[in-house]
């Protein structure tokens, strides 16, 4: 149990590395994708990341962004693996705590914004919620198709 908690804490701390990455457009490139991991804006947090002093080329930044994306995916898989080992009550408690922390961070970020920015932020959040709902619907459909195939 102790090793599981240590692994979960380690996995939860890894996104801080990604937050330090310079942002010049997301991997999807869409206008609503915007800055990731804490709302870093062009020039706002620029120069404070671990890679800012390396004078990276665009290609190097894209490769690093790809590596970090893969790392985040692998982190999620590790968290899910250990999450499955927890009791259902502990799983729910952990998910609820993560969700609460996420909502608080969003609320804190929104509070820092000007009214015009808040409207844009709300629209971005709405679009993301729509995409999440579409993705959940797709996953449910895919699971249903897999069951029919068996």
XYZ file of N, CA, C and O in Angstrom:
600
model
N 0.830 -1.198 0.000
C 0.000 0.000 0.000
C 0.875 1.263 0.000
O 0.575 2.221 -0.665
N 1.956 1.198 0.801
C 2.838 2.356 0.893
C 3.499 2.631 -0.458
O 3.607 3.788 -0.875
N 3.914 1.575 -1.139
C 4.540 1.751 -2.448
C 3.542 2.328 -3.444
O 3.892 3.149 -4.281
N 2.296 1.892 -3.342
C 1.251 2.406 -4.231
C 1.062 3.895 -4.027
O 0.997 4.657 -4.991
N 0.987 4.323 -2.790
C 0.806 5.746 -2.508
C 2.009 6.563 -2.974
O 1.852 7.658 -3.516
N 3.212 6.020 -2.773
C 4.412 6.725 -3.229
C 4.385 6.859 -4.747
O 4.679 7.924 -5.296
N 4.008 5.786 -5.430
C 3.946 5.830 -6.892
C 2.898 6.831 -7.366
O 3.115 7.571 -8.329
N 1.754 6.856 -6.700
C 0.712 7.815 -7.075
C 1.163 9.250 -6.848
O 0.906 10.132 -7.677
N 1.843 9.486 -5.737
C 2.325 10.839 -5.459
C 3.382 11.243 -6.486
O 3.386 12.369 -6.966
N 4.255 10.315 -6.843
C 5.273 10.597 -7.849
C 4.625 10.905 -9.190
O 4.976 11.878 -9.856
N 3.659 10.083 -9.579
C 2.983 10.279 -10.864
C 2.218 11.600 -10.883
O 2.157 12.280 -11.904
N 1.650 11.971 -9.765
C 0.899 13.219 -9.708
C 1.818 14.439 -9.794
O 1.405 15.509 -10.238
N 3.079 14.291 -9.397
C 4.013 15.416 -9.416
C 4.638 15.641 -10.794
O 5.140 16.723 -11.071
N 4.581 14.667 -11.669
C 5.244 14.785 -12.966
C 4.702 15.899 -13.860
O 5.466 16.468 -14.632
N 3.420 16.257 -13.808
C 2.951 17.322 -14.702
C 3.630 18.673 -14.479
O 3.603 19.516 -15.352
N 4.255 18.864 -13.322
C 4.930 20.145 -13.110
C 6.055 20.351 -14.112
O 6.362 21.475 -14.475
N 6.657 19.262 -14.570
C 7.694 19.371 -15.601
C 7.073 19.915 -16.882
O 7.640 20.777 -17.540
N 5.894 19.413 -17.209
C 5.228 19.857 -18.437
C 4.802 21.316 -18.342
O 4.757 22.022 -19.350
N 4.481 21.778 -17.140
C 4.053 23.171 -16.990
C 5.195 24.128 -17.285
O 4.965 25.268 -17.659
N 6.411 23.676 -17.146
C 7.554 24.547 -17.368
C 7.939 24.637 -18.840
O 8.776 25.440 -19.204
N 7.311 23.832 -19.678
C 7.608 23.845 -21.113
C 7.171 25.165 -21.740
O 6.101 25.664 -21.430
N 7.973 25.738 -22.639
C 7.534 26.943 -23.347
C 6.358 26.605 -24.255
O 6.297 25.518 -24.814
N 5.442 27.540 -24.375
C 4.243 27.313 -25.163
C 4.240 28.225 -26.374
O 4.326 29.425 -26.246
N 4.125 27.644 -27.571
C 3.949 28.451 -28.777
C 2.960 27.761 -29.702
O 3.149 27.673 -30.889
N 1.909 27.285 -29.109
C 0.879 26.576 -29.870
C 0.825 25.142 -29.410
O 1.833 24.509 -29.176
N -0.365 24.622 -29.230
C -0.533 23.267 -28.753
C -0.266 22.249 -29.839
O -0.147 22.576 -31.013
N -0.168 20.977 -29.460
C 0.100 19.943 -30.440
C -1.043 19.780 -31.437
O -0.841 19.336 -32.545
N -2.236 20.180 -31.047
C -3.363 20.104 -31.962
C -3.458 21.334 -32.837
O -4.084 21.310 -33.885
N -2.875 22.432 -32.382
C -2.795 23.634 -33.186
C -4.072 24.424 -33.293
O -4.109 25.433 -33.977
N -5.128 24.019 -32.642
C -6.395 24.725 -32.745
C -6.411 25.982 -31.912
O -5.712 26.086 -30.903
N -7.243 26.974 -32.297
C -7.267 28.225 -31.560
C -7.840 28.065 -30.157
O -7.487 28.806 -29.270
N -8.696 27.079 -29.953
C -9.272 26.906 -28.631
C -8.440 26.002 -27.747
O -8.721 25.855 -26.573
N -7.431 25.366 -28.321
C -6.567 24.538 -27.498
C -5.781 25.422 -26.546
O -5.597 25.087 -25.399
N -5.331 26.550 -27.038
C -4.685 27.551 -26.214
C -3.506 27.008 -25.430
O -3.076 25.885 -25.619
N -2.995 27.810 -24.525
C -1.875 27.384 -23.708
C -2.316 26.269 -22.766
O -3.440 26.231 -22.328
N -1.409 25.392 -22.467
C -1.732 24.252 -21.627
C -1.033 24.375 -20.276
O -0.075 25.091 -20.116
N -1.502 23.607 -19.342
C -0.863 23.426 -18.047
C -0.650 24.738 -17.304
O 0.456 25.236 -17.201
N -1.709 25.307 -16.832
C -1.579 26.484 -16.000
C -1.797 27.788 -16.727
O -1.632 28.838 -16.150
N -2.160 27.751 -17.976
C -2.509 28.967 -18.686
C -1.334 29.850 -19.046
O -1.443 31.070 -19.039
N -0.192 29.283 -19.363
C 0.951 30.107 -19.743
C 0.658 30.783 -21.071
O 0.207 30.165 -22.008
N 0.923 32.049 -21.152
C 0.692 32.809 -22.373
C 2.028 33.106 -23.041
O 3.071 33.089 -22.415
N 1.972 33.399 -24.327
C 3.197 33.762 -25.047
C 3.817 34.976 -24.373
O 3.189 35.998 -24.222
N 5.038 34.835 -23.954
C 5.738 35.951 -23.347
C 5.438 36.099 -21.871
O 6.218 36.675 -21.154
N 4.324 35.573 -21.383
C 3.954 35.733 -19.980
C 4.876 34.949 -19.065
O 5.512 35.490 -18.184
N 4.935 33.648 -19.278
C 5.792 32.793 -18.463
C 7.054 32.429 -19.238
O 7.870 31.670 -18.769
N 7.182 32.960 -20.452
C 8.320 32.648 -21.290
C 9.604 33.045 -20.563
O 9.676 34.068 -19.918
N 10.621 32.213 -20.696
C 11.889 32.549 -20.084
C 12.044 31.979 -18.692
O 13.077 32.151 -18.073
N 11.027 31.290 -18.166
C 11.127 30.760 -16.820
C 11.160 29.237 -16.804
O 11.311 28.651 -15.766
N 10.991 28.597 -17.967
C 10.993 27.150 -18.034
C 12.410 26.600 -18.091
O 13.366 27.325 -18.349
N 12.546 25.286 -17.873
C 13.881 24.706 -17.868
C 14.550 24.706 -19.246
O 15.759 24.581 -19.340
N 13.774 24.875 -20.305
C 14.327 24.835 -21.654
C 14.491 26.231 -22.262
O 14.964 26.367 -23.376
N 14.133 27.259 -21.546
C 14.116 28.606 -22.106
C 15.513 29.135 -22.442
O 15.659 29.967 -23.321
N 16.530 28.656 -21.774
C 17.879 29.157 -22.002
C 18.631 28.356 -23.049
O 19.792 28.634 -23.326
N 17.983 27.357 -23.653
C 18.659 26.472 -24.602
C 18.569 26.943 -26.040
O 19.173 26.346 -26.913
N 17.820 27.998 -26.316
C 17.663 28.517 -27.674
C 17.289 27.390 -28.642
O 17.992 27.117 -29.608
N 16.176 26.728 -28.340
C 15.724 25.584 -29.131
C 15.124 26.023 -30.454
O 14.500 27.073 -30.550
N 15.287 25.184 -31.457
C 14.628 25.429 -32.735
C 13.176 24.994 -32.616
O 12.795 24.292 -31.671
N 12.365 25.400 -33.572
C 10.959 25.012 -33.581
C 10.828 23.494 -33.594
O 10.014 22.923 -32.892
N 11.673 22.837 -34.392
C 11.634 21.373 -34.483
C 11.971 20.732 -33.127
O 11.321 19.777 -32.704
N 12.974 21.275 -32.438
C 13.339 20.740 -31.125
C 12.197 20.922 -30.127
O 11.905 20.014 -29.349
N 11.554 22.103 -30.162
C 10.425 22.340 -29.255
C 9.300 21.358 -29.532
O 8.680 20.836 -28.613
N 9.021 21.103 -30.819
C 7.962 20.159 -31.172
C 8.317 18.751 -30.713
O 7.450 18.028 -30.212
N 9.576 18.358 -30.865
C 9.994 17.036 -30.422
C 9.897 16.909 -28.903
O 9.459 15.882 -28.383
N 10.312 17.950 -28.194
C 10.218 17.939 -26.732
C 8.760 17.885 -26.313
O 8.386 17.141 -25.402
N 7.911 18.656 -26.989
C 6.483 18.650 -26.681
C 5.903 17.248 -26.897
O 5.100 16.765 -26.105
N 6.333 16.574 -27.959
C 5.877 15.215 -28.237
C 6.323 14.269 -27.122
O 5.535 13.454 -26.636
N 7.582 14.376 -26.719
C 8.106 13.536 -25.638
C 7.309 13.773 -24.359
O 6.927 12.825 -23.662
N 7.048 15.047 -24.058
C 6.306 15.359 -22.835
C 4.873 14.834 -22.918
O 4.320 14.370 -21.917
N 4.281 14.891 -24.095
C 2.930 14.354 -24.268
C 2.901 12.853 -24.039
O 1.998 12.327 -23.385
N 3.912 12.164 -24.580
C 4.016 10.719 -24.350
C 4.216 10.419 -22.877
O 3.631 9.483 -22.335
N 5.035 11.228 -22.208
C 5.290 11.030 -20.784
C 4.000 11.211 -19.997
O 3.718 10.450 -19.071
N 3.210 12.193 -20.366
C 1.953 12.421 -19.650
C 0.993 11.254 -19.871
O 0.293 10.838 -18.944
N 0.971 10.707 -21.080
C 0.127 9.551 -21.369
C 0.575 8.342 -20.535
O -0.249 7.638 -19.950
N 1.886 8.121 -20.488
C 2.423 7.018 -19.692
C 2.127 7.223 -18.208
O 1.818 6.267 -17.492
N 2.216 8.464 -17.743
C 1.893 8.763 -16.334
C 0.454 8.403 -16.040
O 0.155 7.788 -15.020
N -0.438 8.731 -16.959
C -1.845 8.403 -16.760
C -2.032 6.893 -16.681
O -2.797 6.405 -15.854
N -1.320 6.148 -17.530
C -1.425 4.695 -17.494
C -0.927 4.139 -16.157
O -1.526 3.223 -15.602
N 0.168 4.692 -15.634
C 0.689 4.247 -14.344
C -0.323 4.545 -13.237
O -0.615 3.696 -12.393
N -0.868 5.755 -13.240
C -1.852 6.122 -12.225
C -3.060 5.192 -12.310
O -3.537 4.686 -11.291
N -3.540 4.942 -13.527
C -4.686 4.052 -13.692
C -4.377 2.647 -13.190
O -5.221 2.000 -12.566
N -3.157 2.173 -13.451
C -2.769 0.830 -13.012
C -2.832 0.720 -11.494
O -3.383 -0.237 -10.954
N -2.299 1.709 -10.802
C -2.307 1.661 -9.348
C -3.678 2.012 -8.781
O -4.058 1.537 -7.724
N -4.409 2.816 -9.499
C -5.757 3.173 -9.066
C -6.650 1.940 -9.039
O -7.481 1.789 -8.142
N -6.455 1.046 -9.998
C -7.245 -0.191 -10.047
C -7.007 -1.061 -8.819
O -7.880 -1.836 -8.438
N -5.844 -0.940 -8.210
C -5.516 -1.755 -7.045
C -6.151 -1.223 -5.768
O -6.193 -1.929 -4.759
N -6.622 -0.008 -5.780
C -7.259 0.573 -4.604
C -8.697 0.074 -4.490
O -9.308 -0.329 -5.473
N -9.212 0.141 -3.291
C -10.610 -0.246 -3.090
C -11.505 0.756 -3.819
O -11.099 1.897 -4.062
N -12.728 0.360 -4.175
C -13.631 1.299 -4.862
C -13.847 2.602 -4.089
O -13.922 3.676 -4.684
N -13.901 2.509 -2.768
C -14.089 3.728 -1.958
C -12.876 4.646 -2.083
O -13.020 5.868 -2.216
N -11.677 4.058 -2.038
C -10.458 4.861 -2.173
C -10.331 5.438 -3.583
O -9.879 6.565 -3.768
N -10.739 4.661 -4.599
C -10.720 5.152 -5.972
C -11.611 6.377 -6.108
O -11.216 7.386 -6.688
N -12.823 6.272 -5.576
C -13.771 7.387 -5.669
C -13.234 8.599 -4.911
O -13.306 9.723 -5.402
N -12.689 8.375 -3.719
C -12.146 9.480 -2.920
C -11.009 10.174 -3.666
O -10.936 11.408 -3.703
N -10.138 9.391 -4.292
C -9.015 9.974 -5.029
C -9.512 10.769 -6.228
O -9.065 11.902 -6.463
N -10.420 10.194 -6.994
C -10.957 10.896 -8.163
C -11.680 12.173 -7.746
O -11.549 13.209 -8.409
N -12.432 12.115 -6.660
C -13.144 13.301 -6.180
C -12.167 14.389 -5.745
O -12.381 15.576 -6.022
N -11.097 13.990 -5.076
C -10.107 14.967 -4.627
C -9.389 15.608 -5.816
O -9.174 16.826 -5.847
N -9.050 14.797 -6.809
C -8.409 15.331 -8.012
C -9.345 16.302 -8.719
O -8.931 17.389 -9.139
N -10.613 15.930 -8.841
C -11.598 16.799 -9.495
C -11.768 18.105 -8.728
O -11.852 19.190 -9.327
N -11.806 18.027 -7.410
C -11.954 19.236 -6.594
C -10.742 20.154 -6.757
O -10.892 21.375 -6.877
N -9.549 19.561 -6.765
C -8.334 20.366 -6.961
C -8.335 21.027 -8.331
O -7.936 22.185 -8.469
N -8.789 20.307 -9.338
C -8.852 20.851 -10.694
C -9.832 22.022 -10.765
O -9.515 23.074 -11.326
N -11.005 21.840 -10.174
C -12.008 22.919 -10.186
C -11.502 24.148 -9.442
O -11.728 25.277 -9.867
N -10.812 23.936 -8.325
C -10.276 25.063 -7.562
C -9.236 25.816 -8.390
O -9.239 27.050 -8.427
N -8.363 25.071 -9.070
C -7.332 25.718 -9.895
C -7.985 26.523 -11.015
O -7.580 27.664 -11.284
N -9.009 25.955 -11.657
C -9.716 26.684 -12.719
C -10.360 27.946 -12.167
O -10.318 29.007 -12.788
N -10.963 27.818 -10.999
C -11.612 28.969 -10.374
C -10.587 30.054 -10.031
O -10.840 31.250 -10.244
N -9.449 29.637 -9.500
C -8.386 30.593 -9.155
C -7.855 31.303 -10.399
O -7.613 32.506 -10.382
N -7.683 30.539 -11.491
C -7.208 31.136 -12.743
C -8.247 32.126 -13.261
O -7.916 33.249 -13.645
N -9.511 31.723 -13.250
C -10.578 32.586 -13.757
C -10.645 33.886 -12.962
O -10.883 34.963 -13.511
N -10.419 33.802 -11.648
C -10.474 34.988 -10.789
C -9.372 35.995 -11.146
O -9.530 37.194 -10.911
N -8.290 35.524 -11.714
C -7.188 36.414 -12.098
C -7.455 37.163 -13.401
O -6.787 38.143 -13.706
N -8.424 36.686 -14.170
C -8.666 37.236 -15.500
C -9.543 38.476 -15.459
O -10.352 38.654 -14.550
N -9.391 39.302 -16.485
C -10.255 40.463 -16.677
C -11.597 39.961 -17.201
O -11.678 38.847 -17.736
N -12.680 40.747 -17.079
C -14.006 40.290 -17.520
C -14.041 39.771 -18.963
O -14.659 38.740 -19.225
N -13.349 40.443 -19.869
C -13.331 39.990 -21.261
C -12.632 38.629 -21.374
O -13.074 37.744 -22.101
N -11.536 38.487 -20.626
C -10.813 37.227 -20.628
C -11.639 36.111 -19.992
O -11.571 34.962 -20.422
N -12.416 36.464 -18.969
C -13.267 35.471 -18.318
C -14.295 34.911 -19.297
O -14.557 33.705 -19.301
N -14.864 35.777 -20.134
C -15.830 35.312 -21.130
C -15.160 34.331 -22.091
O -15.720 33.284 -22.421
N -13.965 34.681 -22.546
C -13.232 33.813 -23.458
C -12.866 32.497 -22.756
O -12.989 31.418 -23.330
N -12.438 32.600 -21.503
C -12.097 31.418 -20.715
C -13.310 30.497 -20.582
O -13.203 29.281 -20.755
N -14.474 31.085 -20.279
C -15.698 30.301 -20.143
C -16.056 29.602 -21.453
O -16.499 28.448 -21.449
N -15.857 30.285 -22.561
C -16.148 29.691 -23.866
C -15.196 28.526 -24.152
O -15.621 27.477 -24.645
N -13.941 28.706 -23.811
C -12.964 27.629 -23.991
C -13.342 26.430 -23.130
O -13.314 25.281 -23.592
N -13.721 26.689 -21.891
C -14.131 25.603 -20.994
C -15.360 24.877 -21.537
O -15.450 23.655 -21.454
N -16.288 25.637 -22.097
C -17.501 25.039 -22.662
C -17.144 24.126 -23.830
O -17.646 23.003 -23.935
N -16.258 24.598 -24.714
C -15.832 23.796 -25.863
C -15.121 22.522 -25.399
O -15.321 21.443 -25.959
N -14.278 22.653 -24.392
C -13.577 21.474 -23.870
C -14.564 20.468 -23.289
O -14.401 19.261 -23.475
N -15.562 20.958 -22.580
C -16.587 20.066 -22.015
C -17.335 19.344 -23.124
O -17.635 18.146 -23.011
N -17.630 20.053 -24.207
C -18.305 19.427 -25.348
C -17.427 18.342 -25.959
O -17.910 17.256 -26.283
N -16.140 18.629 -26.107
C -15.228 17.633 -26.672
C -15.115 16.415 -25.764
O -15.059 15.282 -26.239
N -15.062 16.655 -24.442
C -15.000 15.530 -23.502
C -16.252 14.680 -23.606
O -16.185 13.442 -23.570
N -17.419 15.322 -23.733
C -18.674 14.579 -23.858
C -18.690 13.765 -25.152
O -19.119 12.597 -25.156
N -18.229 14.359 -26.242
C -18.156 13.631 -27.507
C -17.209 12.446 -27.394
O -17.497 11.370 -27.908
N -16.081 12.639 -26.737
C -15.119 11.569 -26.584
C -15.700 10.436 -25.733
O -15.523 9.255 -26.058
N -16.394 10.793 -24.657
C -17.020 9.771 -23.811
C -18.068 8.997 -24.602
O -18.173 7.766 -24.476
N -18.827 9.707 -25.414
C -19.835 9.056 -26.249
C -19.168 8.105 -27.242
O -19.632 6.979 -27.450
N -18.063 8.540 -27.838
C -17.334 7.690 -28.776
C -16.800 6.443 -28.080
O -16.899 5.333 -28.602
N -16.208 6.613 -26.880
C -15.671 5.465 -26.158
C -16.777 4.471 -25.813
O -16.566 3.259 -25.903
N -17.948 4.980 -25.425
C -19.074 4.091 -25.118
C -19.504 3.340 -26.376
O -19.768 2.129 -26.331
N -19.570 4.044 -27.497
C -19.943 3.404 -28.763
C -18.921 2.342 -29.147
O -19.269 1.243 -29.566
N -17.633 2.680 -28.988
C -16.564 1.742 -29.335
C -16.642 0.489 -28.479
O -16.471 -0.630 -28.975
N -16.898 0.656 -27.183
C -17.025 -0.496 -26.280
C -18.226 -1.351 -26.685
O -18.161 -2.580 -26.661
N -19.309 -0.693 -27.077
C -20.504 -1.408 -27.515
C -20.199 -2.210 -28.800
O -20.630 -3.349 -28.922
N -19.457 -1.617 -29.717
C -19.097 -2.310 -30.947
C -18.209 -3.523 -30.653
O -18.353 -4.565 -31.287
N -17.314 -3.385 -29.706
C -16.429 -4.486 -29.329
C -17.237 -5.642 -28.740
O -16.935 -6.807 -28.991
N -18.255 -5.305 -27.946
C -19.107 -6.354 -27.361
C -19.906 -7.074 -28.430
O -20.091 -8.284 -28.391
N -20.394 -6.333 -29.425
C -21.160 -6.948 -30.497
C -20.295 -7.871 -31.333
O -20.768 -8.871 -31.850
N -19.020 -7.533 -31.479
C -18.114 -8.314 -32.295
C -17.772 -9.655 -31.640
O -17.357 -10.581 -32.319
N -17.944 -9.748 -30.337
C -17.587 -10.974 -29.627
C -18.648 -12.008 -29.714
O -19.609 -12.221 -29.946
